[in-house]
Amino acid sequence: MPELTLDGLRVTARPGTTVLAALQNAGLSPLRRSLSGEPRGALCGMGTCSECRAVVDGVTVRTCLTPVRNGQDVRRLLEVNRDF
Amino acid sequence: MTSEWEVVVVGAGPAGLTAALVAAQGGLQVLLLDAQPGPGGQIWRGAAAGQKGAAGDLLREVASHPAITVLSGAEVVAAEAGGRTHLLSVTSAAGLRHLHAERIILATGATERFLPFDGWTLPGVVGAGGLQAMHKGGLDVRGRRVVVAGSGPLLLAVAAGLRRAGARVLAVAEQASLPDVAAFGMAAARLPGKSREALALATGLLGVPYWADCAVVSAGGQDQLQSVTLRRGRREITLDCDWLAVGFGLVPETRVAALLGCPLDGAGAVQVSAWGATGVPGVYAAGEVCGIGGVDGALLEGFVAGCAASGQMERLRDAPRRAALQRRFQRVLERSFALRPDRLPTPSPTTVVCRCEDVRHGQLQPFTDWTAAKLQTRCGMGACQGRVCGPACETVYGWRFGGVRAPLAPLPLAHLLEDPSTLGPP
């Protein structure tokens, strides 16, 4: 089973699942803050809305289109934005 | 060695898979590309090649056909129609690549229509098809309380699927009236194979309240959805829930078609002939990009476009009769679930309409068209490029979304700076 890190939390996920599902199953449903600071989560689940963006191994991706892989480092934009 | 594909099929759902297989059977070299990590589209997402049933059979045949190349995780970002060959620019993990195609079959499907209401931006409020997709992507819904709301037969399929997966579906709230829903059910039952499917659906939903004439009022919660308020008649009901799956029908995904110059019909779908030909020579279209009609229509149209693109006209003898049946079904579908203003959610002035740019209903109300609103408020200019707020504004304000331009998907700047390579047939 792939093991990945979500905002520093180590989790395992079934192969074939998306990074989005791994985040949601870990209770990390808010993924970013909007321009005016509102919490936002995934909406469409199929790559259309871009609300599920997160930084996976340093690259911003749509997590619903990104399958889990062993060793991935996933950071929500909520966390990333705190760096600035 | 040529660098041109005889056929490029865009979209690997039921229509695209069928079109690719049929065109390959006709002797053509086919590239089948799709944005998702694997083929199947939304309806067959997560289906495995070789599993029992139509999806498994088709996936296996496509995967094993020597003349078909499958390219997953790839999105068309630009498209240009040419006289003899067409050009598609495709982004994927491998970078930006050019594809030259003699014929293109567009099977880009549809996206969900979302409508704004107070609280719809809370995490936990998701598309109806969206929650289904998330579940198929591995989201665990066991024991979770779900309310399914909006419009269309997709709501029932979603509710049944989630329930099978262990979710507690508290209610299905449909804006259409009960007689209209019943009329749809009767029309569906007349299609071959549909009555058994409907029975299975009904069995899967035993005990789940189905409320017709029901409007979504608002979603509540702090940083996460906690409840939804619905209106039935003059009564408002608030249900505590973990997920609100909401969708108001489907919208044909016509962006690649628009870049190629394919004319659209009044309903915003790609216009096609009886043989799936669009208004652009060498470009065909099949499935929900030509109008919302479900998986059976998509399979038929994929077959027709695949035959037409590969010149197998003798296989099309029975197609017009079957197509007429599907079209009748499609018209009942449209009529039965036509959106009724009095049953739709009502945004308040502070309701966000454009999620990417945080543009609110009150800011958009003064405008009379999409372009003016976009210029003054940035509505539709964020990451989704109007894919969510475009159809919403069409319903709420009557604006027709326009201005499709490349790149159609966000792509790393590095991909633009590199010299794109050409992906030719093997």
Short mmCIF file of C-alpha atoms in Angstrom, two decimals:
data_model
loop_
_atom_site.label_atom_id
_atom_site.label_comp_id
_atom_site.label_asym_id
_atom_site.label_seq_id
_atom_site.Cartn_x
_atom_site.Cartn_y
_atom_site.Cartn_z
CA MET A 1 0.00 0.00 0.00
CA PRO A 2 1.37 3.42 -0.94
CA GLU A 3 2.42 5.51 2.05
CA LEU A 4 2.29 9.28 1.71
CA THR A 5 2.57 12.41 3.82
CA LEU A 6 -0.33 14.86 4.06
CA ASP A 7 0.65 18.13 5.74
CA GLY A 8 3.21 16.14 7.70
CA LEU A 9 0.74 13.36 8.61
CA ARG A 10 1.79 9.91 7.40
CA VAL A 11 -1.05 7.85 5.93
CA THR A 12 -1.45 4.78 3.78
CA ALA A 13 -3.90 4.69 0.91
CA ARG A 14 -5.25 1.93 -1.28
CA PRO A 15 -3.50 1.79 -4.67
CA GLY A 16 -5.60 3.38 -7.40
CA THR A 17 -7.08 6.06 -5.16
CA THR A 18 -6.59 9.76 -5.78
CA VAL A 19 -4.60 12.14 -3.63
CA LEU A 20 -7.90 13.99 -3.13
CA ALA A 21 -9.52 10.90 -1.61
CA ALA A 22 -6.50 10.37 0.64
CA LEU A 23 -6.84 13.95 1.91
CA GLN A 24 -10.60 13.64 2.42
CA ASN A 25 -10.31 10.27 4.17
CA ALA A 26 -7.79 11.83 6.55
CA GLY A 27 -10.37 14.52 7.40
CA LEU A 28 -8.46 17.20 5.49
CA SER A 29 -11.43 18.44 3.47
CA PRO A 30 -10.73 22.20 3.40
CA LEU A 31 -7.90 22.45 0.89
CA ARG A 32 -7.29 26.14 0.43
CA ARG A 33 -8.51 29.60 1.42
CA SER A 34 -10.21 31.78 -1.15
CA LEU A 35 -9.06 35.30 -1.98
CA SER A 36 -11.27 36.65 0.81
CA GLY A 37 -10.16 33.95 3.24
CA GLU A 38 -13.04 31.48 3.07
CA PRO A 39 -12.23 27.78 3.43
CA ARG A 40 -12.74 25.82 0.20
CA GLY A 41 -12.78 22.15 -0.68
CA ALA A 42 -13.05 20.05 -3.80
CA LEU A 43 -16.24 20.54 -5.83
CA CYS A 44 -16.36 18.58 -9.08
CA GLY A 45 -14.07 15.59 -8.51
CA MET A 46 -13.17 15.38 -12.20
CA GLY A 47 -10.63 18.09 -12.99
CA THR A 48 -13.02 20.85 -14.00
CA CYS A 49 -13.27 23.20 -11.02
CA SER A 50 -9.62 23.34 -9.86
CA GLU A 51 -10.81 23.67 -6.24
CA CYS A 52 -8.81 20.60 -5.17
CA ARG A 53 -5.40 22.08 -5.92
CA ALA A 54 -2.60 21.09 -3.58
CA VAL A 55 1.18 20.93 -3.76
CA VAL A 56 2.37 17.39 -4.44
CA ASP A 57 6.15 16.96 -4.38
CA GLY A 58 6.59 20.67 -4.96
CA VAL A 59 4.22 20.97 -7.91
CA THR A 60 0.70 22.42 -7.72
CA VAL A 61 -1.71 19.84 -9.17
CA ARG A 62 -5.39 19.04 -9.20
CA THR A 63 -5.47 16.27 -6.60
CA CYS A 64 -8.56 14.62 -8.12
CA LEU A 65 -6.51 13.86 -11.24
CA THR A 66 -3.45 12.69 -9.29
CA PRO A 67 -3.18 9.05 -8.22
CA VAL A 68 -1.48 8.25 -4.90
CA ARG A 69 2.11 7.02 -5.08
CA ASN A 70 4.46 5.77 -2.44
CA GLY A 71 6.51 8.53 -0.81
CA GLN A 72 4.44 11.49 -2.05
CA ASP A 73 4.64 14.68 -0.02
CA VAL A 74 1.30 16.48 -0.16
CA ARG A 75 0.73 19.94 1.24
CA ARG A 76 -2.57 21.74 1.19
CA LEU A 77 -2.51 25.33 -0.02
CA LEU A 78 -3.91 26.23 3.43
CA GLU A 79 -0.56 25.15 4.87
CA VAL A 80 1.61 26.42 2.03
CA ASN A 81 0.13 29.91 2.20
CA ARG A 82 1.16 30.12 5.84
CA ASP A 83 4.79 30.06 4.69
CA PHE A 84 4.51 33.52 3.18
CA MET B 1 7.31 7.25 -41.41
CA THR B 2 4.47 9.68 -40.96
CA SER B 3 3.91 11.83 -37.90
CA GLU B 4 0.19 12.09 -38.52
CA TRP B 5 -2.46 10.11 -36.71
CA GLU B 6 -5.28 8.87 -38.87
CA VAL B 7 -7.69 9.46 -35.95
CA VAL B 8 -7.32 11.18 -32.61
CA VAL B 9 -10.19 10.57 -30.20
CA VAL B 10 -10.48 13.14 -27.40
CA GLY B 11 -12.12 11.64 -24.31
CA ALA B 12 -12.07 8.02 -23.13
CA GLY B 13 -15.60 7.65 -21.79
CA PRO B 14 -18.15 5.27 -23.34
CA ALA B 15 -18.46 7.34 -26.55
CA GLY B 16 -14.71 7.81 -27.04
CA LEU B 17 -13.85 4.19 -26.24
CA THR B 18 -16.43 2.92 -28.74
CA ALA B 19 -15.39 5.40 -31.42
CA ALA B 20 -11.72 4.47 -30.99
CA LEU B 21 -12.40 0.73 -31.17
CA VAL B 22 -14.69 0.99 -34.19
CA ALA B 23 -12.27 3.27 -36.07
CA ALA B 24 -9.42 0.85 -35.35
CA GLN B 25 -11.55 -2.05 -36.57
CA GLY B 26 -11.92 -0.05 -39.77
CA GLY B 27 -8.17 -0.22 -40.22
CA LEU B 28 -7.13 3.18 -38.89
CA GLN B 29 -4.30 4.07 -36.51
CA VAL B 30 -5.97 5.63 -33.45
CA LEU B 31 -4.78 7.75 -30.56
CA LEU B 32 -7.22 7.89 -27.64
CA LEU B 33 -6.43 10.60 -25.12
CA ASP B 34 -8.05 11.58 -21.83
CA ALA B 35 -7.38 13.87 -18.87
CA GLN B 36 -8.17 11.26 -16.21
CA PRO B 37 -5.50 8.88 -14.88
CA GLY B 38 -7.21 5.95 -16.62
CA PRO B 39 -9.84 5.36 -19.34
CA GLY B 40 -13.56 4.95 -18.58
CA GLY B 41 -14.76 8.54 -18.36
CA GLN B 42 -16.97 9.64 -15.50
CA ILE B 43 -19.59 6.93 -15.75
CA TRP B 44 -17.09 4.08 -15.99
CA ARG B 45 -14.46 5.67 -13.77
CA GLY B 46 -12.47 3.05 -11.97
CA ALA B 47 -13.86 0.19 -14.08
CA ALA B 48 -11.23 -2.46 -14.82
CA ALA B 49 -10.48 -3.92 -18.24
CA GLY B 50 -11.97 -7.38 -18.40
CA GLN B 51 -14.43 -7.02 -15.52
CA LYS B 52 -17.92 -8.37 -16.20
CA GLY B 53 -20.18 -6.22 -18.34
CA ALA B 54 -20.06 -3.73 -21.20
CA ALA B 55 -17.49 -1.41 -19.60
CA GLY B 56 -14.99 -4.17 -18.87
CA ASP B 57 -15.38 -5.69 -22.33
CA LEU B 58 -14.88 -2.38 -24.10
CA LEU B 59 -11.90 -1.37 -21.94
CA ARG B 60 -10.23 -4.74 -22.58
CA GLU B 61 -10.82 -4.60 -26.34
CA VAL B 62 -9.45 -1.06 -26.53
CA ALA B 63 -6.41 -1.88 -24.38
CA SER B 64 -5.53 -4.94 -26.46
CA HIS B 65 -6.17 -3.55 -29.95
CA PRO B 66 -2.80 -3.16 -31.73
CA ALA B 67 -3.91 -0.06 -33.68
CA ILE B 68 -4.98 1.94 -30.59
CA THR B 69 -2.61 4.00 -28.46
CA VAL B 70 -4.10 5.17 -25.15
CA LEU B 71 -2.71 8.36 -23.63
CA SER B 72 -4.12 9.01 -20.14
CA GLY B 73 -3.47 12.06 -17.97
CA ALA B 74 -3.29 14.25 -21.06
CA GLU B 75 -5.38 17.32 -21.75
CA VAL B 76 -5.91 19.26 -24.95
CA VAL B 77 -4.85 22.85 -24.30
CA ALA B 78 -5.00 24.18 -27.85
CA ALA B 79 -6.58 23.05 -31.11
CA GLU B 80 -6.49 24.36 -34.64
CA ALA B 81 -8.43 23.03 -37.60
CA GLY B 82 -6.49 22.77 -40.85
CA GLY B 83 -7.45 21.90 -44.39
CA ARG B 84 -6.14 18.34 -44.49
CA THR B 85 -4.76 17.85 -40.99
CA HIS B 86 -5.68 19.31 -37.65
CA LEU B 87 -3.34 20.28 -34.85
CA LEU B 88 -3.90 19.49 -31.17
CA SER B 89 -1.55 20.63 -28.41
CA VAL B 90 -1.66 18.34 -25.43
CA THR B 91 -0.25 18.77 -21.93
CA SER B 92 0.71 15.86 -19.70
CA ALA B 93 3.41 14.94 -17.21
CA ALA B 94 5.68 14.49 -20.24
CA GLY B 95 5.32 18.16 -21.19
CA LEU B 96 3.58 19.89 -24.05
CA ARG B 97 3.26 17.89 -27.26
CA HIS B 98 1.79 18.47 -30.68
CA LEU B 99 -0.45 15.94 -32.40
CA HIS B 100 -1.29 16.06 -36.07
CA ALA B 101 -4.55 14.34 -36.94
CA GLU B 102 -6.31 13.68 -40.22
CA ARG B 103 -9.55 13.10 -38.35
CA ILE B 104 -10.61 14.04 -34.84
CA ILE B 105 -13.47 12.50 -32.89
CA LEU B 106 -14.54 14.70 -30.00
CA ALA B 107 -15.97 12.74 -27.09
CA THR B 108 -15.30 15.32 -24.39
CA GLY B 109 -18.50 14.59 -22.48
CA ALA B 110 -20.12 17.02 -20.10
CA THR B 111 -19.59 18.79 -16.81
CA GLU B 112 -22.04 19.45 -14.00
CA ARG B 113 -24.03 22.64 -13.74
CA PHE B 114 -23.64 24.22 -10.31
CA LEU B 115 -25.89 27.00 -9.04
CA PRO B 116 -24.86 29.41 -6.30
CA PHE B 117 -26.61 29.59 -2.92
CA ASP B 118 -25.50 30.66 0.53
CA GLY B 119 -22.99 28.15 1.83
CA TRP B 120 -22.29 26.34 -1.44
CA THR B 121 -18.61 27.20 -1.12
CA LEU B 122 -18.25 25.29 2.18
CA PRO B 123 -16.00 22.23 2.05
CA GLY B 124 -18.40 19.28 2.01
CA VAL B 125 -20.71 20.81 -0.60
CA VAL B 126 -19.77 18.98 -3.79
CA GLY B 127 -21.22 18.07 -7.15
CA ALA B 128 -23.62 15.14 -7.26
CA GLY B 129 -21.56 13.52 -9.99
CA GLY B 130 -18.61 14.97 -8.10
CA LEU B 131 -19.26 12.96 -4.95
CA GLN B 132 -19.71 9.87 -7.09
CA ALA B 133 -16.38 10.57 -8.78
CA MET B 134 -14.71 11.18 -5.42
CA HIS B 135 -16.08 7.90 -4.10
CA LYS B 136 -14.87 6.04 -7.18
CA GLY B 137 -11.52 7.73 -6.57
CA GLY B 138 -11.31 6.18 -3.12
CA LEU B 139 -13.32 8.47 -0.82
CA ASP B 140 -14.79 6.43 2.03
CA VAL B 141 -18.45 7.33 2.51
CA ARG B 142 -19.38 4.54 4.92
CA GLY B 143 -21.72 5.82 7.60
CA ARG B 144 -21.56 9.39 6.30
CA ARG B 145 -24.79 11.38 6.11
CA VAL B 146 -25.42 12.58 2.56
CA VAL B 147 -28.11 14.78 1.06
CA VAL B 148 -28.41 14.65 -2.74
CA ALA B 149 -30.07 17.67 -4.34
CA GLY B 150 -30.57 19.47 -7.61
CA SER B 151 -32.04 18.02 -10.76
CA GLY B 152 -31.93 15.12 -13.14
CA PRO B 153 -31.70 11.34 -13.20
CA LEU B 154 -28.04 11.54 -12.16
CA LEU B 155 -29.24 12.32 -8.61
CA LEU B 156 -30.87 8.88 -8.35
CA ALA B 157 -27.85 7.05 -9.74
CA VAL B 158 -25.58 8.93 -7.34
CA ALA B 159 -27.82 8.27 -4.34
CA ALA B 160 -28.04 4.55 -5.13
CA GLY B 161 -24.30 4.26 -5.68
CA LEU B 162 -23.44 6.05 -2.44
CA ARG B 163 -25.91 3.95 -0.50
CA ARG B 164 -24.37 0.77 -1.91
CA ALA B 165 -21.04 2.11 -0.67
CA GLY B 166 -22.43 2.40 2.87
CA ALA B 167 -23.48 6.06 3.01
CA ARG B 168 -26.63 7.16 4.82
CA VAL B 169 -28.58 9.01 2.12
CA LEU B 170 -30.97 11.23 4.07
CA ALA B 171 -32.97 12.51 1.08
CA VAL B 172 -32.93 13.14 -2.64
CA ALA B 173 -34.26 16.63 -3.38
CA GLU B 174 -35.35 17.18 -7.00
CA GLN B 175 -36.50 20.54 -8.34
CA ALA B 176 -38.70 18.99 -11.06
CA SER B 177 -42.32 18.10 -10.32
CA LEU B 178 -43.39 14.54 -9.61
CA PRO B 179 -45.48 14.20 -12.82
CA ASP B 180 -42.46 15.31 -14.87
CA VAL B 181 -40.21 12.84 -13.11
CA ALA B 182 -42.78 10.09 -13.69
CA ALA B 183 -43.02 10.99 -17.40
CA PHE B 184 -39.27 10.59 -17.62
CA GLY B 185 -39.40 7.23 -15.88
CA MET B 186 -42.01 5.95 -18.37
CA ALA B 187 -39.96 7.12 -21.36
CA ALA B 188 -36.83 5.49 -19.94
CA ALA B 189 -38.67 2.21 -19.35
CA ARG B 190 -39.54 2.04 -23.05
CA LEU B 191 -35.87 1.87 -24.01
CA PRO B 192 -34.40 -1.61 -24.34
CA GLY B 193 -32.79 -2.82 -21.13
CA LYS B 194 -33.81 0.26 -19.14
CA SER B 195 -36.68 -1.20 -17.12
CA ARG B 196 -34.36 -3.71 -15.43
CA GLU B 197 -31.90 -0.94 -14.70
CA ALA B 198 -34.68 1.24 -13.26
CA LEU B 199 -35.86 -1.62 -11.04
CA ALA B 200 -32.35 -2.15 -9.70
CA LEU B 201 -32.11 1.58 -9.02
CA ALA B 202 -35.46 1.64 -7.22
CA THR B 203 -34.47 -1.34 -5.08
CA GLY B 204 -31.21 0.36 -4.18
CA LEU B 205 -33.13 3.42 -3.02
CA LEU B 206 -35.83 1.72 -0.94
CA GLY B 207 -36.39 3.79 2.19
CA VAL B 208 -34.67 6.94 0.88
CA PRO B 209 -37.10 9.88 0.76
CA TYR B 210 -37.44 11.33 -2.75
CA TRP B 211 -38.75 14.88 -2.68
CA ALA B 212 -39.89 16.41 -5.95
CA ASP B 213 -40.70 20.16 -6.18
CA CYS B 214 -37.89 20.73 -3.72
CA ALA B 215 -35.48 23.67 -3.70
CA VAL B 216 -32.09 24.02 -2.05
CA VAL B 217 -32.11 27.12 0.15
CA SER B 218 -28.72 27.18 1.85
CA ALA B 219 -25.90 25.17 3.35
CA GLY B 220 -24.65 25.88 6.86
CA GLY B 221 -21.43 25.30 8.75
CA GLN B 222 -18.29 27.04 9.96
CA ASP B 223 -15.21 25.74 8.15
CA GLN B 224 -17.01 22.61 6.97
CA LEU B 225 -20.56 21.75 5.91
CA GLN B 226 -22.81 20.87 8.83
CA SER B 227 -26.36 21.18 7.51
CA VAL B 228 -28.52 21.93 4.51
CA THR B 229 -31.85 23.73 4.36
CA LEU B 230 -34.38 22.69 1.72
CA ARG B 231 -37.78 24.11 0.82
CA ARG B 232 -40.73 21.82 0.10
CA GLY B 233 -43.82 23.82 -0.72
CA ARG B 234 -43.92 26.53 1.94
CA ARG B 235 -42.06 24.45 4.53
CA GLU B 236 -38.34 24.65 5.15
CA ILE B 237 -36.47 21.60 6.40
CA THR B 238 -32.93 21.58 7.79
CA LEU B 239 -30.97 18.34 7.74
CA ASP B 240 -27.64 17.80 9.48
CA CYS B 241 -25.25 16.13 7.05
CA ASP B 242 -21.61 15.47 6.21
CA TRP B 243 -21.90 15.84 2.43
CA LEU B 244 -24.28 17.79 0.24
CA ALA B 245 -24.08 16.44 -3.29
CA VAL B 246 -25.73 18.96 -5.56
CA GLY B 247 -25.99 19.31 -9.33
CA PHE B 248 -28.44 20.92 -11.73
CA GLY B 249 -27.98 18.83 -14.83
CA LEU B 250 -25.07 18.53 -17.19
CA VAL B 251 -23.48 20.96 -19.62
CA PRO B 252 -21.76 19.73 -22.82
CA GLU B 253 -17.99 20.27 -22.63
CA THR B 254 -17.44 22.05 -25.93
CA ARG B 255 -14.18 23.93 -25.43
CA VAL B 256 -12.00 21.86 -27.75
CA ALA B 257 -14.83 21.90 -30.30
CA ALA B 258 -15.03 25.69 -30.02
CA LEU B 259 -11.29 26.09 -30.69
CA LEU B 260 -11.66 23.89 -33.77
CA GLY B 261 -14.52 26.10 -34.96
CA CYS B 262 -17.31 23.53 -34.68
CA PRO B 263 -20.75 25.23 -34.76
CA LEU B 264 -22.88 24.72 -31.64
CA ASP B 265 -26.67 24.38 -31.45
CA GLY B 266 -29.06 26.59 -29.48
CA ALA B 267 -28.62 24.45 -26.36
CA GLY B 268 -24.84 24.87 -26.45
CA ALA B 269 -24.03 21.37 -27.75
CA VAL B 270 -21.90 20.55 -30.78
CA GLN B 271 -24.04 20.32 -33.90
CA VAL B 272 -23.61 17.02 -35.75
CA SER B 273 -25.06 15.31 -38.80
CA ALA B 274 -26.75 11.91 -38.59
CA TRP B 275 -23.26 10.45 -39.06
CA GLY B 276 -21.61 12.40 -36.25
CA ALA B 277 -19.90 14.91 -38.56
CA THR B 278 -19.49 18.43 -37.14
CA GLY B 279 -19.45 21.56 -39.28
CA VAL B 280 -15.66 21.24 -39.64
CA PRO B 281 -14.44 18.74 -42.27
CA GLY B 282 -12.65 15.80 -40.66
CA VAL B 283 -13.97 16.56 -37.18
CA TYR B 284 -16.62 14.26 -35.68
CA ALA B 285 -18.33 14.35 -32.30
CA ALA B 286 -20.09 11.76 -30.16
CA GLY B 287 -21.68 11.46 -26.75
CA GLU B 288 -22.74 14.20 -24.36
CA VAL B 289 -20.71 16.90 -26.10
CA CYS B 290 -23.53 16.64 -28.69
CA GLY B 291 -26.30 16.84 -26.05
CA ILE B 292 -27.07 15.17 -22.74
CA GLY B 293 -28.55 11.72 -23.28
CA GLY B 294 -26.86 9.15 -21.07
CA VAL B 295 -24.56 6.20 -21.63
CA ASP B 296 -26.64 4.30 -24.21
CA GLY B 297 -26.85 7.30 -26.50
CA ALA B 298 -23.12 7.90 -26.02
CA LEU B 299 -22.29 4.32 -27.00
CA LEU B 300 -24.44 4.55 -30.11
CA GLU B 301 -23.02 7.91 -31.16
CA GLY B 302 -19.48 6.69 -30.55
CA PHE B 303 -20.21 3.74 -32.82
CA VAL B 304 -21.66 6.00 -35.52
CA ALA B 305 -18.78 8.50 -35.41
CA GLY B 306 -16.20 5.67 -35.41
CA CYS B 307 -17.83 4.09 -38.48
CA ALA B 308 -18.22 7.39 -40.30
CA ALA B 309 -14.65 8.51 -39.62
CA SER B 310 -13.30 5.20 -40.94
CA GLY B 311 -15.67 4.88 -43.88
CA GLN B 312 -17.52 1.79 -42.60
CA MET B 313 -20.89 3.00 -43.78
CA GLU B 314 -22.24 -0.53 -44.25
CA ARG B 315 -22.21 -1.01 -40.45
CA LEU B 316 -24.53 1.95 -40.01
CA ARG B 317 -27.69 0.48 -41.53
CA ASP B 318 -29.58 0.22 -38.22
CA ALA B 319 -28.15 3.41 -36.71
CA PRO B 320 -30.78 5.99 -37.78
CA ARG B 321 -33.60 3.97 -36.18
CA ARG B 322 -31.70 3.54 -32.93
CA ALA B 323 -30.67 7.18 -32.97
CA ALA B 324 -34.27 8.32 -33.36
CA LEU B 325 -35.20 6.28 -30.27
CA GLN B 326 -32.37 7.86 -28.29
CA ARG B 327 -33.28 11.36 -29.44
CA ARG B 328 -36.87 10.86 -28.28
CA PHE B 329 -35.53 9.80 -24.90
CA GLN B 330 -33.24 12.82 -24.83
CA ARG B 331 -36.14 15.19 -25.51
CA VAL B 332 -38.18 13.73 -22.65
CA LEU B 333 -35.12 14.04 -20.43
CA GLU B 334 -34.75 17.72 -21.30
CA ARG B 335 -38.45 18.43 -20.85
CA SER B 336 -38.82 16.51 -17.60
CA PHE B 337 -35.89 18.13 -15.84
CA ALA B 338 -36.09 21.63 -17.32
CA LEU B 339 -34.90 24.02 -14.62
CA ARG B 340 -37.77 25.98 -13.00
CA PRO B 341 -36.78 29.40 -11.63
CA ASP B 342 -39.13 29.07 -8.63
CA ARG B 343 -37.48 25.83 -7.56
CA LEU B 344 -33.87 26.89 -7.96
CA PRO B 345 -31.68 28.14 -5.14
CA THR B 346 -31.71 31.91 -4.79
CA PRO B 347 -28.39 33.65 -4.26
CA SER B 348 -28.24 36.56 -1.82
CA PRO B 349 -26.14 39.64 -2.68
CA THR B 350 -23.22 38.21 -0.70
CA THR B 351 -23.37 34.71 -2.24
CA VAL B 352 -20.17 33.90 -4.10
CA VAL B 353 -20.87 33.14 -7.78
CA CYS B 354 -17.31 32.92 -9.13
CA ARG B 355 -15.42 30.75 -6.65
CA CYS B 356 -11.98 31.34 -8.15
CA GLU B 357 -12.14 35.12 -7.92
CA ASP B 358 -14.64 35.48 -5.04
CA VAL B 359 -17.08 37.51 -7.13
CA ARG B 360 -20.46 37.84 -5.44
CA HIS B 361 -24.02 37.95 -6.76
CA GLY B 362 -24.42 41.61 -5.73
CA GLN B 363 -21.38 42.58 -7.81
CA LEU B 364 -22.70 40.79 -10.90
CA GLN B 365 -26.33 41.92 -10.82
CA PRO B 366 -25.70 45.34 -12.46
CA PHE B 367 -24.25 43.75 -15.62
CA THR B 368 -26.15 42.66 -18.69
CA ASP B 369 -23.64 40.36 -20.35
CA TRP B 370 -20.75 38.04 -19.65
CA THR B 371 -18.01 40.16 -21.22
CA ALA B 372 -18.85 43.30 -19.27
CA ALA B 373 -19.10 41.37 -16.02
CA LYS B 374 -15.81 39.64 -16.71
CA LEU B 375 -13.98 42.86 -17.52
CA GLN B 376 -15.24 44.68 -14.44
CA THR B 377 -15.22 41.91 -11.84
CA ARG B 378 -12.81 39.16 -13.05
CA CYS B 379 -15.74 36.72 -12.97
CA GLY B 380 -14.65 33.61 -14.88
CA MET B 381 -10.98 34.61 -15.01
CA GLY B 382 -9.64 32.31 -12.30
CA ALA B 383 -8.22 28.83 -12.33
CA CYS B 384 -11.36 27.12 -13.69
CA GLN B 385 -11.71 29.66 -16.51
CA GLY B 386 -15.46 29.93 -16.15
CA ARG B 387 -16.18 26.22 -16.15
CA VAL B 388 -18.16 26.56 -12.91
CA CYS B 389 -19.49 30.14 -12.98
CA GLY B 390 -20.12 30.17 -16.76
CA PRO B 391 -23.05 27.74 -16.71
CA ALA B 392 -24.22 29.26 -13.38
CA CYS B 393 -24.35 32.76 -14.89
CA GLU B 394 -26.16 31.37 -17.90
CA THR B 395 -28.94 30.08 -15.65
CA VAL B 396 -29.05 32.91 -13.11
CA TYR B 397 -28.56 35.91 -15.45
CA GLY B 398 -29.23 34.47 -18.91
CA TRP B 399 -25.70 35.29 -20.14
CA ARG B 400 -24.17 33.05 -22.77
CA PHE B 401 -20.59 32.19 -21.85
CA GLY B 402 -18.14 33.04 -24.62
CA GLY B 403 -14.50 33.67 -25.24
CA VAL B 404 -13.01 30.19 -25.17
CA ARG B 405 -9.29 30.49 -25.82
CA ALA B 406 -6.10 28.53 -25.37
CA PRO B 407 -4.69 27.30 -23.11
CA LEU B 408 -7.78 25.36 -22.03
CA ALA B 409 -6.11 23.89 -18.93
CA PRO B 410 -3.59 25.26 -16.47
CA LEU B 411 -0.12 24.12 -17.45
CA PRO B 412 3.34 24.70 -16.00
CA LEU B 413 5.16 27.66 -17.51
CA ALA B 414 8.10 25.33 -18.17
CA HIS B 415 5.92 23.42 -20.64
CA LEU B 416 5.35 26.61 -22.61
CA LEU B 417 9.02 27.55 -22.61
CA GLU B 418 10.21 24.21 -23.95
CA ASP B 419 10.01 23.45 -27.65
CA PRO B 420 7.01 21.14 -27.95
CA SER B 421 7.78 17.74 -29.43
CA THR B 422 5.49 15.94 -31.82
CA LEU B 423 3.81 12.73 -30.76
CA GLY B 424 3.34 10.58 -33.84
CA PRO B 425 1.97 7.07 -34.30
CA PRO B 426 4.25 4.13 -33.45
#
